[in-house]
Amino acid sequence: MGMSRLDRGVALRGRARECEALDRLLDGVRSRRSQVLVVRGEPGIGKTALLEYLAGAASGCRVARASGIESEMELAYAGLHQLCAPMLDRAGRLAAPQRNALQTAFGLSEGRQPDRFLLSLAVLSLLSAVAEKQPLICLVDDAQWLDGASRQALVFVARRLFAESVALLFAVREPDDSQEFAGLPGLPLGPLSEGDARRLLEVAIPGRLDERVEDRIVAETRGNPLALLELSRGLAGSDLAGGYAAPDAGQGPSLIEHRFQQQIQCLPADSQRLLLAAAAEPLGDIGLLWRAAELLGIGTDAAAPAETAGLVEFRGRVRFLHPLVRSAAYRARPLPERRDIHRALAAVTDPNTDPDRRAWHRALAAVGLDEGVAGELEAAAHRAQARGGIGAAAAFLECASRLTPDAAQRSARSLAAAEAKFEAGAPEAAYELLAAAEVGPVDERQRAQLARLRARIAFARNRSSQASELLLDAARRLESLDPAMARETYLEAIGTAVFAGRLGDRVGVHEAADAALGAPPAPEPPRAIDLLLDGVTTRITAGYLAGVVPLKRALLAFRKEADRGDPGASVRWLFTACPVAPEPIAAELWDDETWHYLAASAVRLSRDAGALAILPLALCYRAGVLLHAGEFAGSAADIEEANAIAAATGSAPFPYTTLMLASWQGREMPALRLLEQGARDASTRGDGRAIGLIGYVRAVLHNGLGQYPAALAGAQQACRHEDLGFYGWALAELIEAAARSGAQDTAATSLRELETRTRAAGSDWALGMLARSSALVTDGDAADALYREAIERLSRSRMAVHLARAHLLYGEWLRRENRRVDARAQLKTAHEMLSGFGAEAFAERARHELAATGETVTKRSVERHDGLTAQEAQVAWLAADGRTNPEIASQLFISPRTAEYHLHKVFGKLGISSRRDLRRAMSRELAPTA
């Protein structure tokens, strides 16, 4: 017999501690405190029994269920659909983008590929909405077999639950190689103690049990309750008396499944076939199962023996009473019979409403090569990709390639599968599929695509220094075959070379750019990405002056495309981490307006499109703009949001804006620790450009602290290699540090280089920085005029931190010229601005200089009021800007109820009672304190 409800109650013997933990969990969710728990253990250890215990104890709660199914692991959102389908009547309460994402992902409507993280947010909102009526308990059994898209979405939700009446429990079989559940609260299940095992056995076997048999059963089952119960079943009287029949050897889990198989083999033949069909049809669709059974000639009377045996329930939905029963039922039958079952299931699956599952069943039923099935799988892959199931698309294409008779078509599908695997974040699997694609005949274009993908995989796997060389080779091959792709590949090659920077040991930046000079001409009219390639190539091969005009033309084209919201390939370069993307190029040209516009557009477009996978990078770009504009709080909020999304989705964070903010804030020891770690990480990754950036931010930190020799060393490190995007900034830091360290020759040499760049750029930001830097190495009336020019020009730019530093440097110069009254005016302005930004080290420089003029100033507090947490502050500022709770929730990737909870806490901490008072109360945080 399988594990009946009584058995599950028996199996909970020895689990008092675990049951108490689940009772506390229920108390919490009934008190509107969300709960997340991952129950871990080997098969048969009692995970399912604990989930059943919780379901039975959850009176007054709504219980939703899903179960991971091994054969469904490649079908995107299959597990999520199990859990959410009964709740979709509440989807009408969701914001339209979230509702559309759910409907598209579940195949309920056609639409553009939904971003999987927008879908995750939709699931969070759906569960929160359902829980408003009554507490919601979500039970996910065999979570290790969830498809990747469902697993990622549910883990996203688990990490974002806070103030909802939602409990989310996962049962995960150990060992489990996936890392998605790492960091979530866990409840590990170990073996029963020997005493508990013996007591369980006494309950399971009434009457006297031979002591030697008991010892053997307890020893061989190793504290696994299901193994103990299953081994004790079927023992004959001779077994109980003296243990003459030797049980199967082996570990508990294999023994359990073997026992289930023995039970199944004792059933009538039609019952076994019905169980096999139920195991192969993972949705539990009772109607579909009976249609398949009718086609197979299986009568309805076949269900009773399986139900009587305690293996399965055939009610509103087919439900196996233990996950191992499903696998045992499937594996117990020979391969030809399994194929017959899948063929029948395919025949009764509606090709209009569920074509993907039909194609998958047909694939599992296929014998040998079958172009018809392969074509269906390819079509299923396109549909999956349109729904955002890139992993499912890769699986469909991989299977399609195996079934394809024509060798050339097989290679084409293998190549498509490899590209899908790579996009799905599986470079190792993509590499294997590349080898399969190369086995058959490939044309020249496909060969070039193979070379390009191999280079991208090499870069993704280990930031290989060979990537630029491989990309250049692929670009050359593509020139006559696909000129547009060739040009994009050349730009990728330059980008990887810029990334490697000073650490590159093969193709350097100049070699890559020289090669790109041979790229095919741009089409007419050229795309923004074509103008970017031409501008970057000219900038690197002919120098800064020659590159300014073509790069400005490219940036203007990107601005126009971003303004149109063009979803094409060109706009996607707004979101790339490539160092030749438009945003760093705008910074290279000292074009603060375009830098601001493109960064804001990247955030806007990614939010509007629900492209949450790229939103963190867009936020980091904007955080950089806000930082230079003196909006440190906004920059920190963008960084925090980016990091929160990265943590929730398991993505790598973007550390460099964090380093810049830490250095500008001027807190020496925390900043130095971050910089040391950043330098180690950059060397490990082969990110030579980051080493230059770290040198620049070291210079900022030490200039702020007045540690000019250390600032000089950092700036010189940054300027040893001409890294795009911030090299000019490093020159300005070097000039200040050198002038204050007495290294006048170094300052003068660097000033000449800075002048060349800034005059070519021509913006107020550029010319203001030139005037400020020139004043540092000039005396008398000429210096006075230059400081005034710097202040005038920088006041017309967005770059408020540099304007504040111009006031500071001018005030310091005036004091040394004994013009104390004039110095005080400049230093007070500098101190007020820098304190307001949160640039503590530079503000302290200004305060020290003011004290030297005889002026006394108090330090200014920039700490959060009354201990607001970072997320409370984010919620408060958004609410102060007029955002509704659903809008705040969508922006911060929390539920509306959590937004409401945080806002309630903010009101209490700030001593206010309405949103009208928020802005004034939050502004008080920056008020001067004695």
PDB file of N, CA, C and O in Angstrom, residues 32 45 119 198 205 226 269 291 366 374 383 392 485 494 535 558 608 670 698 708 712 733 812 868:
ATOM      1  N   ARG A  32      -1.120  38.385   9.458  1.00  0.00           N
ATOM      2  CA  ARG A  32      -0.694  39.234   8.336  1.00  0.00           C
ATOM      3  C   ARG A  32       0.819  39.441   8.307  1.00  0.00           C
ATOM      4  O   ARG A  32       1.301  40.518   7.982  1.00  0.00           O
ATOM      5  N   ILE A  45      11.475  11.179   3.334  1.00  0.00           N
ATOM      6  CA  ILE A  45      11.836  11.598   4.688  1.00  0.00           C
ATOM      7  C   ILE A  45      10.671  12.270   5.394  1.00  0.00           C
ATOM      8  O   ILE A  45      10.708  12.478   6.605  1.00  0.00           O
ATOM      9  N   LEU A 119       6.555  39.391 -14.974  1.00  0.00           N
ATOM     10  CA  LEU A 119       5.650  38.294 -14.651  1.00  0.00           C
ATOM     11  C   LEU A 119       5.762  37.925 -13.177  1.00  0.00           C
ATOM     12  O   LEU A 119       4.758  37.665 -12.501  1.00  0.00           O
ATOM     13  N   ARG A 198      11.497   3.016  15.850  1.00  0.00           N
ATOM     14  CA  ARG A 198      10.911   1.805  16.435  1.00  0.00           C
ATOM     15  C   ARG A 198       9.456   2.050  16.829  1.00  0.00           C
ATOM     16  O   ARG A 198       8.586   1.187  16.630  1.00  0.00           O
ATOM     17  N   ILE A 205       2.914  -1.900  12.309  1.00  0.00           N
ATOM     18  CA  ILE A 205       2.738  -3.356  12.280  1.00  0.00           C
ATOM     19  C   ILE A 205       2.090  -3.782  13.594  1.00  0.00           C
ATOM     20  O   ILE A 205       2.751  -3.864  14.637  1.00  0.00           O
ATOM     21  N   LEU A 226       9.105   6.794   5.200  1.00  0.00           N
ATOM     22  CA  LEU A 226       8.391   6.115   4.129  1.00  0.00           C
ATOM     23  C   LEU A 226       9.046   4.776   3.803  1.00  0.00           C
ATOM     24  O   LEU A 226       8.364   3.780   3.548  1.00  0.00           O
ATOM     25  N   ALA A 269      -3.621  -5.060 -15.376  1.00  0.00           N
ATOM     26  CA  ALA A 269      -2.863  -4.449 -16.471  1.00  0.00           C
ATOM     27  C   ALA A 269      -3.416  -3.076 -16.850  1.00  0.00           C
ATOM     28  O   ALA A 269      -2.662  -2.112 -17.056  1.00  0.00           O
ATOM     29  N   ARG A 291     -10.112  10.883 -21.779  1.00  0.00           N
ATOM     30  CA  ARG A 291     -10.172  10.825 -23.246  1.00  0.00           C
ATOM     31  C   ARG A 291      -9.034   9.964 -23.790  1.00  0.00           C
ATOM     32  O   ARG A 291      -9.218   9.163 -24.717  1.00  0.00           O
ATOM     33  N   ALA A 366       7.831   9.846 -30.360  1.00  0.00           N
ATOM     34  CA  ALA A 366       8.496   9.637 -31.648  1.00  0.00           C
ATOM     35  C   ALA A 366       9.497   8.496 -31.585  1.00  0.00           C
ATOM     36  O   ALA A 366      10.183   8.298 -30.588  1.00  0.00           O
ATOM     37  N   ALA A 374       9.452  17.473 -35.436  1.00  0.00           N
ATOM     38  CA  ALA A 374      10.503  18.486 -35.285  1.00  0.00           C
ATOM     39  C   ALA A 374       9.975  19.868 -35.658  1.00  0.00           C
ATOM     40  O   ALA A 374      10.272  20.870 -34.991  1.00  0.00           O
ATOM     41  N   ARG A 383       6.766  30.071 -30.046  1.00  0.00           N
ATOM     42  CA  ARG A 383       5.706  30.520 -29.134  1.00  0.00           C
ATOM     43  C   ARG A 383       6.252  30.689 -27.718  1.00  0.00           C
ATOM     44  O   ARG A 383       5.907  31.644 -27.018  1.00  0.00           O
ATOM     45  N   ALA A 392      12.464  27.174 -22.262  1.00  0.00           N
ATOM     46  CA  ALA A 392      11.608  26.204 -22.943  1.00  0.00           C
ATOM     47  C   ALA A 392      11.894  26.205 -24.434  1.00  0.00           C
ATOM     48  O   ALA A 392      11.939  25.144 -25.074  1.00  0.00           O
ATOM     49  N   MET A 485      24.739  42.450 -39.306  1.00  0.00           N
ATOM     50  CA  MET A 485      25.250  41.660 -38.190  1.00  0.00           C
ATOM     51  C   MET A 485      26.755  41.809 -38.061  1.00  0.00           C
ATOM     52  O   MET A 485      27.303  41.811 -36.950  1.00  0.00           O
ATOM     53  N   ILE A 494      35.032  45.524 -30.250  1.00  0.00           N
ATOM     54  CA  ILE A 494      35.652  46.697 -29.637  1.00  0.00           C
ATOM     55  C   ILE A 494      35.255  46.776 -28.166  1.00  0.00           C
ATOM     56  O   ILE A 494      36.090  47.070 -27.296  1.00  0.00           O
ATOM     57  N   GLY A 535      31.589  56.183 -35.096  1.00  0.00           N
ATOM     58  CA  GLY A 535      32.143  57.175 -34.182  1.00  0.00           C
ATOM     59  C   GLY A 535      33.170  56.581 -33.244  1.00  0.00           C
ATOM     60  O   GLY A 535      34.236  57.178 -33.013  1.00  0.00           O
ATOM     61  N   PHE A 558      20.535  58.167 -31.209  1.00  0.00           N
ATOM     62  CA  PHE A 558      20.003  57.387 -30.090  1.00  0.00           C
ATOM     63  C   PHE A 558      18.934  58.175 -29.345  1.00  0.00           C
ATOM     64  O   PHE A 558      17.930  57.608 -28.896  1.00  0.00           O
ATOM     65  N   ASP A 608       8.508  50.868 -18.875  1.00  0.00           N
ATOM     66  CA  ASP A 608       7.301  50.802 -19.688  1.00  0.00           C
ATOM     67  C   ASP A 608       7.166  49.444 -20.368  1.00  0.00           C
ATOM     68  O   ASP A 608       6.055  48.929 -20.526  1.00  0.00           O
ATOM     69  N   PRO A 670      34.969  52.912   5.212  1.00  0.00           N
ATOM     70  CA  PRO A 670      34.051  52.105   4.399  1.00  0.00           C
ATOM     71  C   PRO A 670      34.365  52.166   2.908  1.00  0.00           C
ATOM     72  O   PRO A 670      34.300  51.160   2.206  1.00  0.00           O
ATOM     73  N   ARG A 698      39.373  56.522  -6.301  1.00  0.00           N
ATOM     74  CA  ARG A 698      40.351  56.730  -5.218  1.00  0.00           C
ATOM     75  C   ARG A 698      40.800  58.189  -5.185  1.00  0.00           C
ATOM     76  O   ARG A 698      40.946  58.794  -4.112  1.00  0.00           O
ATOM     77  N   TYR A 708      46.432  64.577  -0.686  1.00  0.00           N
ATOM     78  CA  TYR A 708      46.722  64.818  -2.097  1.00  0.00           C
ATOM     79  C   TYR A 708      47.738  63.851  -2.705  1.00  0.00           C
ATOM     80  O   TYR A 708      47.568  63.448  -3.863  1.00  0.00           O
ATOM     81  N   LEU A 712      46.861  61.737  -5.951  1.00  0.00           N
ATOM     82  CA  LEU A 712      47.694  61.771  -7.150  1.00  0.00           C
ATOM     83  C   LEU A 712      47.999  60.358  -7.629  1.00  0.00           C
ATOM     84  O   LEU A 712      47.941  60.070  -8.832  1.00  0.00           O
ATOM     85  N   GLU A 733      40.937  65.260 -11.751  1.00  0.00           N
ATOM     86  CA  GLU A 733      41.362  64.906 -10.389  1.00  0.00           C
ATOM     87  C   GLU A 733      42.882  64.930 -10.271  1.00  0.00           C
ATOM     88  O   GLU A 733      43.432  65.363  -9.242  1.00  0.00           O
ATOM     89  N   GLU A 812      39.128  78.562  -1.189  1.00  0.00           N
ATOM     90  CA  GLU A 812      40.457  78.257  -0.641  1.00  0.00           C
ATOM     91  C   GLU A 812      41.513  79.202  -1.225  1.00  0.00           C
ATOM     92  O   GLU A 812      42.405  79.685  -0.498  1.00  0.00           O
ATOM     93  N   LEU A 868      14.539  55.744   9.798  1.00  0.00           N
ATOM     94  CA  LEU A 868      13.849  55.179   8.647  1.00  0.00           C
ATOM     95  C   LEU A 868      14.763  54.181   7.971  1.00  0.00           C
ATOM     96  O   LEU A 868      15.941  54.458   7.732  1.00  0.00           O
TER      97      LEU A 868
END
